mmCIF file of N, CA, C and O in Angstrom:
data_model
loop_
_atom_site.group_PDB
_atom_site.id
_atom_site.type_symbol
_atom_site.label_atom_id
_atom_site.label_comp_id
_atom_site.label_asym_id
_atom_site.label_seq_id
_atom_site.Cartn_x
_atom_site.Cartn_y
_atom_site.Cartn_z
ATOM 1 N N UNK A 1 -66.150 -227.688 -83.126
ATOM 2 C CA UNK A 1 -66.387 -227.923 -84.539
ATOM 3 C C UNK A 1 -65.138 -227.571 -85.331
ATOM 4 O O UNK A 1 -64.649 -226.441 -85.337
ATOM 5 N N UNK A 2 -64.720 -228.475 -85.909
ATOM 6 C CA UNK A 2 -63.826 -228.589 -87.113
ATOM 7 C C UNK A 2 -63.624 -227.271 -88.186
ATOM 8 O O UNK A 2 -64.744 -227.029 -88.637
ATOM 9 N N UNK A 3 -62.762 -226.464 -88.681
ATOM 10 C CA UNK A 3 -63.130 -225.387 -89.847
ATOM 11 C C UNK A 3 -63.508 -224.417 -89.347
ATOM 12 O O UNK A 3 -63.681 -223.460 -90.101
ATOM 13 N N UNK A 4 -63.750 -224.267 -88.113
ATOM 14 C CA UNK A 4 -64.221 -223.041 -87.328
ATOM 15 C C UNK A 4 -63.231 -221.919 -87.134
ATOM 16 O O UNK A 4 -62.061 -222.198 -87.395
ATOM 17 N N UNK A 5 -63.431 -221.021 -86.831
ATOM 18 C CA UNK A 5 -62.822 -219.966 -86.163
ATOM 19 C C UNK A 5 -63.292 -219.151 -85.306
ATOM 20 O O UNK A 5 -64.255 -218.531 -85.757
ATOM 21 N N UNK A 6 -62.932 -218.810 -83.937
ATOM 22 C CA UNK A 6 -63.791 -218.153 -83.240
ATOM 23 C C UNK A 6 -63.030 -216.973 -82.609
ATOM 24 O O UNK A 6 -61.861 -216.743 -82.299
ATOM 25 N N UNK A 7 -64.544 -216.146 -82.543
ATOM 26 C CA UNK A 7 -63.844 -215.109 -81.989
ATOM 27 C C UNK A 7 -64.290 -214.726 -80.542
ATOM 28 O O UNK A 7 -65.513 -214.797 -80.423
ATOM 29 N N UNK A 8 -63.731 -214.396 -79.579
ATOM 30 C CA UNK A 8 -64.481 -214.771 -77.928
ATOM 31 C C UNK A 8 -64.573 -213.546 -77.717
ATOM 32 O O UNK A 8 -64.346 -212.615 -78.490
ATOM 33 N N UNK A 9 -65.102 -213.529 -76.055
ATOM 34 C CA UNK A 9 -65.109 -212.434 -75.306
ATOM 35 C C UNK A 9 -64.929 -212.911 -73.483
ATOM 36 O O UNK A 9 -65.855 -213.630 -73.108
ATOM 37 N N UNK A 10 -64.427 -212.755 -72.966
ATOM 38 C CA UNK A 10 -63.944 -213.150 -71.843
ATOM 39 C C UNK A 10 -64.492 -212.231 -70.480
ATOM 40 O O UNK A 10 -64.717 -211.119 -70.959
ATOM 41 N N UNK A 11 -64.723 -212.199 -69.400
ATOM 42 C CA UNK A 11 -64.985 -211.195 -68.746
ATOM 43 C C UNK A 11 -64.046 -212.081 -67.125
ATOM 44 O O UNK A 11 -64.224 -213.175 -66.588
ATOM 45 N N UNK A 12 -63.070 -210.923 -66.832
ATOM 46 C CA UNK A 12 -62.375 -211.615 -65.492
ATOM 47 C C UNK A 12 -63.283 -211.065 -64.583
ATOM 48 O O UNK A 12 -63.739 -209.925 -64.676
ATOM 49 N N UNK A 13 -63.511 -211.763 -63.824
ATOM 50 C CA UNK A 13 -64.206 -212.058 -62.280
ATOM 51 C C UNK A 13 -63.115 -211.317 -61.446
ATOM 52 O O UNK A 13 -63.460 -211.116 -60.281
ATOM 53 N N UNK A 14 -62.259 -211.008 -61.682
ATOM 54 C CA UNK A 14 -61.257 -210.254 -60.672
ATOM 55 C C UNK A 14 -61.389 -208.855 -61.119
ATOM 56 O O UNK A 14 -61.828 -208.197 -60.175
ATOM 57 N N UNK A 15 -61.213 -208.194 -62.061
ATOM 58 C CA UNK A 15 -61.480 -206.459 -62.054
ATOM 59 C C UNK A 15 -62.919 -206.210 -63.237
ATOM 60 O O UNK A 15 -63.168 -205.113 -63.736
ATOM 61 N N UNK A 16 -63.603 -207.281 -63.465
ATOM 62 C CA UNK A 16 -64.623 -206.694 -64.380
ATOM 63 C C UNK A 16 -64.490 -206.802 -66.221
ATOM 64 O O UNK A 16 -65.178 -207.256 -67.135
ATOM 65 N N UNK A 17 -63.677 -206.361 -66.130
ATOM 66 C CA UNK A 17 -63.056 -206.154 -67.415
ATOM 67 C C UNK A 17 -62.969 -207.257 -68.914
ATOM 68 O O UNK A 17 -62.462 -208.379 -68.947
ATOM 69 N N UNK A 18 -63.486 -206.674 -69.805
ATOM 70 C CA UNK A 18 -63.640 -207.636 -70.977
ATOM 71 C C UNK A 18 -62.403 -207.836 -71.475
ATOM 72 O O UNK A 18 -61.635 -206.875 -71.485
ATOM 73 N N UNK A 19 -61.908 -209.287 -72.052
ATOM 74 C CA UNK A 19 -60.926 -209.627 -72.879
ATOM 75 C C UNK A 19 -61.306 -210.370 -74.022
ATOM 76 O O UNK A 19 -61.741 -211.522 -74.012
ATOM 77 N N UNK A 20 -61.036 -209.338 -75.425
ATOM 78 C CA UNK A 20 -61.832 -210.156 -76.679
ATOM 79 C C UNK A 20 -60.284 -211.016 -77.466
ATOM 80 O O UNK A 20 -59.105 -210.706 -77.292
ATOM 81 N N UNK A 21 -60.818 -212.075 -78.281
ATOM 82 C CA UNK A 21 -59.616 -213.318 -78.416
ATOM 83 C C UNK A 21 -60.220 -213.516 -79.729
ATOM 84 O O UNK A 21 -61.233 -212.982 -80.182
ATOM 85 N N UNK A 22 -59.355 -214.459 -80.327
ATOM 86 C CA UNK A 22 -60.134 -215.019 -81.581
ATOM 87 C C UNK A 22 -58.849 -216.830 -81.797
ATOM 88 O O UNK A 22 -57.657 -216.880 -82.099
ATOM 89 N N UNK A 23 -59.370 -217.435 -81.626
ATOM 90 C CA UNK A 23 -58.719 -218.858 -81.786
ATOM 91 C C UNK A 23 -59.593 -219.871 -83.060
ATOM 92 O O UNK A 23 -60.643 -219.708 -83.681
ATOM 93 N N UNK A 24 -58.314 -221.181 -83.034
ATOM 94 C CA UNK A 24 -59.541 -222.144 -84.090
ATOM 95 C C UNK A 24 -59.923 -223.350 -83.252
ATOM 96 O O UNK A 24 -60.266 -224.431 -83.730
ATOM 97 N N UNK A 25 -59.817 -223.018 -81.726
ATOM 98 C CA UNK A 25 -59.722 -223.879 -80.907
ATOM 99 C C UNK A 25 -60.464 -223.696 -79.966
ATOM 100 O O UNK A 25 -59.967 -224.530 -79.209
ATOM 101 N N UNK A 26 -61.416 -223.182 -79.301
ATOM 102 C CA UNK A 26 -62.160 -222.530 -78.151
ATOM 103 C C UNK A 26 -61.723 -223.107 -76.709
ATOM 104 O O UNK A 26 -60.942 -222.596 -75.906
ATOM 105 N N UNK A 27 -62.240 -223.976 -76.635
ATOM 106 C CA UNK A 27 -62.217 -224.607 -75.352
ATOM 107 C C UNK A 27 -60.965 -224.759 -75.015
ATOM 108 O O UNK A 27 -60.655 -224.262 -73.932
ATOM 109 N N UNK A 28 -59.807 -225.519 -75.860
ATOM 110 C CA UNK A 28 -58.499 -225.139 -75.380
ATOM 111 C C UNK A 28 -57.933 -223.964 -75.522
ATOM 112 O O UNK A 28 -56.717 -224.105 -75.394
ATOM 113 N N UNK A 29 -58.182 -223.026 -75.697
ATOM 114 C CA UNK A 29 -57.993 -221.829 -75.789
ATOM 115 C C UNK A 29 -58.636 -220.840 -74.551
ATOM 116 O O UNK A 29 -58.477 -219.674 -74.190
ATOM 117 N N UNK A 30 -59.250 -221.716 -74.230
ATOM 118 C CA UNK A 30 -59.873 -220.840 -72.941
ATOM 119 C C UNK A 30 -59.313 -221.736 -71.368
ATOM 120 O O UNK A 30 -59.015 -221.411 -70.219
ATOM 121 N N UNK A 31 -59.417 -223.192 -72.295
ATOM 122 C CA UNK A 31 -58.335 -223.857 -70.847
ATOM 123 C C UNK A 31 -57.001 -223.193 -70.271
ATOM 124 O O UNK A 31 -56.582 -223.102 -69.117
ATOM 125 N N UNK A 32 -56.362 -222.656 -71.798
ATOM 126 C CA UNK A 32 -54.877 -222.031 -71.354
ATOM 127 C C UNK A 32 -55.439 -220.552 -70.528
ATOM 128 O O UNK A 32 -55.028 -220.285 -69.399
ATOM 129 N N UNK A 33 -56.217 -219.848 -71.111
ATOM 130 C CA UNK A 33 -56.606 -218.615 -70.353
ATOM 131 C C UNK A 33 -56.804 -219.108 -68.842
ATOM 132 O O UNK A 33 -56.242 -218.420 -67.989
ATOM 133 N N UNK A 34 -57.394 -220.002 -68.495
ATOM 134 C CA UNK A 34 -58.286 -220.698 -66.829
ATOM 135 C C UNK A 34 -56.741 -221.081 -66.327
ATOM 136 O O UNK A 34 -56.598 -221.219 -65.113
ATOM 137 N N UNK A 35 -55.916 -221.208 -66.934
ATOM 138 C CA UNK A 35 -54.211 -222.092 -66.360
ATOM 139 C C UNK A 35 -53.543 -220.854 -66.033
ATOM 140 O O UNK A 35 -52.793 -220.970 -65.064
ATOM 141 N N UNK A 36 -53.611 -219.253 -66.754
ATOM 142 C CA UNK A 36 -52.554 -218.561 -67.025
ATOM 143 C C UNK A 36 -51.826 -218.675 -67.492
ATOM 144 O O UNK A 36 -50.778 -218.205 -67.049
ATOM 145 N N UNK A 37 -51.838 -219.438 -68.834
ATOM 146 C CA UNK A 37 -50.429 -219.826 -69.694
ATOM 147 C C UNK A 37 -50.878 -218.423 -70.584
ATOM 148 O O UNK A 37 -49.981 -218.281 -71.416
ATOM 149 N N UNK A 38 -51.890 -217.334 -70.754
ATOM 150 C CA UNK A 38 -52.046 -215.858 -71.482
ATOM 151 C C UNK A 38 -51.678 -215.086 -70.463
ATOM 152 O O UNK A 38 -52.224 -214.937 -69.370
ATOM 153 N N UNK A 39 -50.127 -214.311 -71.161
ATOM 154 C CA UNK A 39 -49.958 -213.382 -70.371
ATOM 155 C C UNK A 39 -50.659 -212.403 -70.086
ATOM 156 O O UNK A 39 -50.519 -211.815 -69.014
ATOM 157 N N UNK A 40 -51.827 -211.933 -71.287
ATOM 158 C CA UNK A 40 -52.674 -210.763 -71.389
ATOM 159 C C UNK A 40 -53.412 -210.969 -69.964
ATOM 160 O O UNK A 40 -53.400 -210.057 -69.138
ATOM 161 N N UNK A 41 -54.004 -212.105 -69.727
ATOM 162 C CA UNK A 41 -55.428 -212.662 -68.533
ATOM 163 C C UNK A 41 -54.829 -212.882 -67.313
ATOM 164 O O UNK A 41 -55.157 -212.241 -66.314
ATOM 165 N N UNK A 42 -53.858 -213.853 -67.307
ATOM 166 C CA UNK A 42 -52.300 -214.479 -66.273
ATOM 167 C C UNK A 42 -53.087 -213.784 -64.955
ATOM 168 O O UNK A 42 -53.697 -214.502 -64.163
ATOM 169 N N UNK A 43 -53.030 -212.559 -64.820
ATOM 170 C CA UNK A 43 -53.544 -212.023 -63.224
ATOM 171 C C UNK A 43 -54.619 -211.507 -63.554
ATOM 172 O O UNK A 43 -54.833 -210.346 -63.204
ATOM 173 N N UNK A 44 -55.735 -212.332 -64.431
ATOM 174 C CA UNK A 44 -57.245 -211.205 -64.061
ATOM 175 C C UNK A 44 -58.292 -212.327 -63.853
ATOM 176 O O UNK A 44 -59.517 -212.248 -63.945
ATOM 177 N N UNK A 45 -57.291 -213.696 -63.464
ATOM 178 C CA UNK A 45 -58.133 -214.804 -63.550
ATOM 179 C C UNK A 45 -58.954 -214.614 -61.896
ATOM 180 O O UNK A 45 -58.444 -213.886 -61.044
ATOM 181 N N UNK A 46 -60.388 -215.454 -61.609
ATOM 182 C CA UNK A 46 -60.937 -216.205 -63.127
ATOM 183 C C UNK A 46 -61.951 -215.461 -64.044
ATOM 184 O O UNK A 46 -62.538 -214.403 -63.818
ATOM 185 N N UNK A 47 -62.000 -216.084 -64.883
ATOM 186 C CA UNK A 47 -62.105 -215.596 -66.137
ATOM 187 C C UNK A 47 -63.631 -216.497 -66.523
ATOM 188 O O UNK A 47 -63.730 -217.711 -66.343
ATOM 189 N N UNK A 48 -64.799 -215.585 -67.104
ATOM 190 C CA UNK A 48 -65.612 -216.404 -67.571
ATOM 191 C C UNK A 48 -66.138 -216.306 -69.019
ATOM 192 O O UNK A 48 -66.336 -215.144 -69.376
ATOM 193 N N UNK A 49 -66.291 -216.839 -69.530
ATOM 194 C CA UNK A 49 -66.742 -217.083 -71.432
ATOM 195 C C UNK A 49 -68.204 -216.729 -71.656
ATOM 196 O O UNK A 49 -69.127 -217.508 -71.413
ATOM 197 N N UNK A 50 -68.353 -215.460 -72.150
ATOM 198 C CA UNK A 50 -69.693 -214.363 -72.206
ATOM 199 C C UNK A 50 -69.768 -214.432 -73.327
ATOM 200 O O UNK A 50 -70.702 -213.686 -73.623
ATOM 201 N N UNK A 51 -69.268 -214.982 -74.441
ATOM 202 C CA UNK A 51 -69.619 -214.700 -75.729
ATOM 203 C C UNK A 51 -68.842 -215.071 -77.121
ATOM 204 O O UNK A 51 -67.654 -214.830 -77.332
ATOM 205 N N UNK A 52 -69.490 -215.525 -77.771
ATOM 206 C CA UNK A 52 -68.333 -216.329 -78.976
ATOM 207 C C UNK A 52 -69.243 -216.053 -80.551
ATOM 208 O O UNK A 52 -70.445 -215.855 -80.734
ATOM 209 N N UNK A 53 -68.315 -216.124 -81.338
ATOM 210 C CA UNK A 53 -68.901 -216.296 -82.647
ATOM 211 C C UNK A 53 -68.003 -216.803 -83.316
ATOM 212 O O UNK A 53 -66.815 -216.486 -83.268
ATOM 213 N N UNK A 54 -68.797 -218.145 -84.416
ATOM 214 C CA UNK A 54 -67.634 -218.595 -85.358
ATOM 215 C C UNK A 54 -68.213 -217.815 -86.835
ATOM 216 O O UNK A 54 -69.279 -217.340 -87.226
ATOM 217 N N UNK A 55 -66.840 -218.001 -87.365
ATOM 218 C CA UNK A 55 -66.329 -217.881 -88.600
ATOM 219 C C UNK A 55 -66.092 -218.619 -89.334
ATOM 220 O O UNK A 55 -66.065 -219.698 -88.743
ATOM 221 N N UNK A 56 -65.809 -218.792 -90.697
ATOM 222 C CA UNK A 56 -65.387 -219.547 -91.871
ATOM 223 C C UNK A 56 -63.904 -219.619 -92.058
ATOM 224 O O UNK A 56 -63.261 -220.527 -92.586
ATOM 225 N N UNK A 57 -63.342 -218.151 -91.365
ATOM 226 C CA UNK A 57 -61.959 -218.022 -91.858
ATOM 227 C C UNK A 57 -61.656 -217.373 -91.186
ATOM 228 O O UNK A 57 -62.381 -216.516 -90.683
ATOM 229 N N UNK A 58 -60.200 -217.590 -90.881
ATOM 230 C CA UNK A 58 -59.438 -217.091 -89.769
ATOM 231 C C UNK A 58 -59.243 -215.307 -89.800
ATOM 232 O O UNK A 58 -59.059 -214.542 -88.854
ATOM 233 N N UNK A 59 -59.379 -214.983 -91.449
ATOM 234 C CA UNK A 59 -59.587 -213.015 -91.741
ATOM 235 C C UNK A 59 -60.587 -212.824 -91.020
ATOM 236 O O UNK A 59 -60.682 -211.933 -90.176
ATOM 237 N N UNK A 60 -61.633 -213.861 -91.364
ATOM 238 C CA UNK A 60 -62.519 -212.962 -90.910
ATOM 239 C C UNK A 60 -62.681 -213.052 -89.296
ATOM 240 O O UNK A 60 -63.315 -212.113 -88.815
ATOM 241 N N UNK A 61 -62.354 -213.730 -88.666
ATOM 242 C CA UNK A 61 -62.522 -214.108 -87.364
ATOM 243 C C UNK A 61 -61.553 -212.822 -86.615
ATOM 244 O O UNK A 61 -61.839 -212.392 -85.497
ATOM 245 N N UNK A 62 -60.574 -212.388 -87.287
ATOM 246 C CA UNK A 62 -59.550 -211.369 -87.184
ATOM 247 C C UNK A 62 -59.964 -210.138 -87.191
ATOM 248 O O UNK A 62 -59.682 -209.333 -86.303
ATOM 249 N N UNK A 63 -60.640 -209.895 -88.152
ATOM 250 C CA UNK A 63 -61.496 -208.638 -88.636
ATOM 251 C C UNK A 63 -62.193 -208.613 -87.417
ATOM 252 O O UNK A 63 -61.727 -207.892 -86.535
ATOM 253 N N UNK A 64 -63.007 -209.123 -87.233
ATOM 254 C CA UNK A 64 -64.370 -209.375 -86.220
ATOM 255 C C UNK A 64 -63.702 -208.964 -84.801
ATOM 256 O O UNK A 64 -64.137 -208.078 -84.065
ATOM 257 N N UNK A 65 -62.530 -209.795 -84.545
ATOM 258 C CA UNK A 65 -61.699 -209.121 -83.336
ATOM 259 C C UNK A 65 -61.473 -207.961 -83.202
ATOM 260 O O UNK A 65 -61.597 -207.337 -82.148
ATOM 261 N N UNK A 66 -61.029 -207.426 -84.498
ATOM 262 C CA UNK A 66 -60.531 -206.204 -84.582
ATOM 263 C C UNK A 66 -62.079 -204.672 -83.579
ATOM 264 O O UNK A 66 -62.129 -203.787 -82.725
ATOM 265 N N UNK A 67 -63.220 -205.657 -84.919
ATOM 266 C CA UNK A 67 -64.599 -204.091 -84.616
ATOM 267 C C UNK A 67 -64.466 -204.642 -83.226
ATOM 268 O O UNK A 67 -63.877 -203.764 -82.595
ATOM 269 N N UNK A 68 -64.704 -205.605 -82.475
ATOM 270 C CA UNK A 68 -65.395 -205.717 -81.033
ATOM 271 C C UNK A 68 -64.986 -204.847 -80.419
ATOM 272 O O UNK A 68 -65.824 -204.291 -79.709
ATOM 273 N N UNK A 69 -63.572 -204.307 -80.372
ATOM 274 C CA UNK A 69 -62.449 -204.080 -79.801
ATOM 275 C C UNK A 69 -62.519 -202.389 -80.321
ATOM 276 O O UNK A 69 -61.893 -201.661 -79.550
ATOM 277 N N UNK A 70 -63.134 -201.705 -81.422
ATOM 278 C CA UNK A 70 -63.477 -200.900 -81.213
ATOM 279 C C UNK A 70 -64.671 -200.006 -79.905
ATOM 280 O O UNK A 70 -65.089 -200.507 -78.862
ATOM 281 N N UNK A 71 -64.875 -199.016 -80.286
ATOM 282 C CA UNK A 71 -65.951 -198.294 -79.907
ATOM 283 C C UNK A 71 -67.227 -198.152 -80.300
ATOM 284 O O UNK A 71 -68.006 -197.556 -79.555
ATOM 285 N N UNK A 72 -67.830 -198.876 -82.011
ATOM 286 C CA UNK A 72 -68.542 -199.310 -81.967
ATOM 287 C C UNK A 72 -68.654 -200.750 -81.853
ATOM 288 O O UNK A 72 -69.728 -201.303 -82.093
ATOM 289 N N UNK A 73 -67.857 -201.251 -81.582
ATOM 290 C CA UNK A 73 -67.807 -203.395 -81.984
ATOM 291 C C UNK A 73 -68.037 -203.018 -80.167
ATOM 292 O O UNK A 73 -69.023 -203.701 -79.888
ATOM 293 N N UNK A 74 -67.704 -202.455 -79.179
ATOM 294 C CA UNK A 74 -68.422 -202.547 -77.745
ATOM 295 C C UNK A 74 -69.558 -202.008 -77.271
ATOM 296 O O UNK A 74 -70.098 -202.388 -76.232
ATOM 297 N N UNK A 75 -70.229 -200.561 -78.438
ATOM 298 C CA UNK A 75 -71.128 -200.527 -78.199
ATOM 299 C C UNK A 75 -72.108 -201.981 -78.460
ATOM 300 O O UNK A 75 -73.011 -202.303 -77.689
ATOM 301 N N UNK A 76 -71.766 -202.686 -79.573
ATOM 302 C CA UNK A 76 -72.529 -203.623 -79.881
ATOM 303 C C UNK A 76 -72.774 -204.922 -79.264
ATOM 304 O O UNK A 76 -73.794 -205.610 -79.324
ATOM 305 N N UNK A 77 -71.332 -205.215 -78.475
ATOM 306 C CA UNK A 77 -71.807 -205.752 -77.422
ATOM 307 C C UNK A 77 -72.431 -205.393 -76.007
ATOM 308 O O UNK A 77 -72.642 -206.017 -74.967
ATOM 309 N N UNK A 78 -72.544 -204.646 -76.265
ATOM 310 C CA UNK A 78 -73.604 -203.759 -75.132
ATOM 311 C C UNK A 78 -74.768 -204.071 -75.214
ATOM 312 O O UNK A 78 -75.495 -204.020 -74.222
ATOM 313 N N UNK A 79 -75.154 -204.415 -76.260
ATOM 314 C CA UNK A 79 -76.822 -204.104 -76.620
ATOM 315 C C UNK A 79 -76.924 -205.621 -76.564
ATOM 316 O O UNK A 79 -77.639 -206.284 -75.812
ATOM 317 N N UNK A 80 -75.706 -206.240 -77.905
ATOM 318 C CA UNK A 80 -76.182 -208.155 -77.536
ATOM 319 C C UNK A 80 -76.033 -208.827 -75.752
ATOM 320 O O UNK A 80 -76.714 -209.733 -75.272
ATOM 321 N N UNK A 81 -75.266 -208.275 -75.273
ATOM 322 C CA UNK A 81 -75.200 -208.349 -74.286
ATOM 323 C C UNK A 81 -75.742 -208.031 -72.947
ATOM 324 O O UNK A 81 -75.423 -208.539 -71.872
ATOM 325 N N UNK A 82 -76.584 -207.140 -73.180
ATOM 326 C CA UNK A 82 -77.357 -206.215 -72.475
ATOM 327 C C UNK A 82 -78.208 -207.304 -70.836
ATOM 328 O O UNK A 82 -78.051 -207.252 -69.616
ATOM 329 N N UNK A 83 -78.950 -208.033 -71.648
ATOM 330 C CA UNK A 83 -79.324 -209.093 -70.534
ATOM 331 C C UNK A 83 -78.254 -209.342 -69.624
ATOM 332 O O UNK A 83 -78.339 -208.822 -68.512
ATOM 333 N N UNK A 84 -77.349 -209.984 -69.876
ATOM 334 C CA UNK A 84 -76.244 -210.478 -69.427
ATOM 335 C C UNK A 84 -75.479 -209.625 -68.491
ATOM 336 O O UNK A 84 -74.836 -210.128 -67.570
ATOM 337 N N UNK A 85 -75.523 -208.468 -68.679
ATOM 338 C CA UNK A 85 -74.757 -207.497 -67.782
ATOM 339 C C UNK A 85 -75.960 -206.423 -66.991
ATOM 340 O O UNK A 85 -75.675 -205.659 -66.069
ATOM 341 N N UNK A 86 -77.167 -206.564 -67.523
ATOM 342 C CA UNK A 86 -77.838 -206.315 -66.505
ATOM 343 C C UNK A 86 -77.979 -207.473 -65.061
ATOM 344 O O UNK A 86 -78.132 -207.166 -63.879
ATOM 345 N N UNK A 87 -77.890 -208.523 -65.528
ATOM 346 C CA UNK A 87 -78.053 -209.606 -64.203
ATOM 347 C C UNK A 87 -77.027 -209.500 -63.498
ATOM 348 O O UNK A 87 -76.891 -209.801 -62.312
ATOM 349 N N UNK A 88 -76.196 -209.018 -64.300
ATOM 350 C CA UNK A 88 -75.053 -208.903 -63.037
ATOM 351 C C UNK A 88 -74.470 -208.122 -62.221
ATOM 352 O O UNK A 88 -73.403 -208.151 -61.607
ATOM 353 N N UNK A 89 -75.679 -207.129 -62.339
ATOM 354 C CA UNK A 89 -75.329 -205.513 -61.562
ATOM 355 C C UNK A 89 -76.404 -206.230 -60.345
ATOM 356 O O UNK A 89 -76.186 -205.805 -59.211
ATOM 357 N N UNK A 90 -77.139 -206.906 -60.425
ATOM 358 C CA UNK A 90 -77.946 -207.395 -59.342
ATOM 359 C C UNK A 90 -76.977 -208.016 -57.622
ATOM 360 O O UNK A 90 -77.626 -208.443 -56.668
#
């Protein structure tokens, strides 16, 4: 969608580990992550797409990066997420 802004959450299949992003582009933005053209991901591929939210505006999509990426913005994906990472302790 057009005007969007998003803000992701990534989880590599190689050590576990969450990588939160924010683009106005998703899917190509996650193609370059799946290529390793992000040095941040480059060796934690592959990489799978657990979670997104758009925005109106690129602040705010920024902002939003910013809490996830705290200690409470991960408690909170803990809880939205909760299903999701219980299935996968299975």
């Amino acid at each position: 969608m057009e005007g969007f802004y998003y803000t992701y959450i990534l989880v590599s299949e190689k050590d576990g580990k969450n990588y939160t992003g924010y683009t106005s582009n998703l899917p190509l933005r996650f193609e370059a992550h799946q290529k390793g053209k992000v040095p941040s991901t480059k060796h934690r591929r592959p990489l799978k797409l657990i979670y997104f939210e758009a925005c109106l505006s690129q602040e705010d999509a920024l902002k939003r990066e910013k809490y996830l990426k705290t200690h409470y913005g991960k408690m909170y994906l803990g809880k939205r997420l909760k299903s999701y990472f219980t299935s996968q302790e299975k």
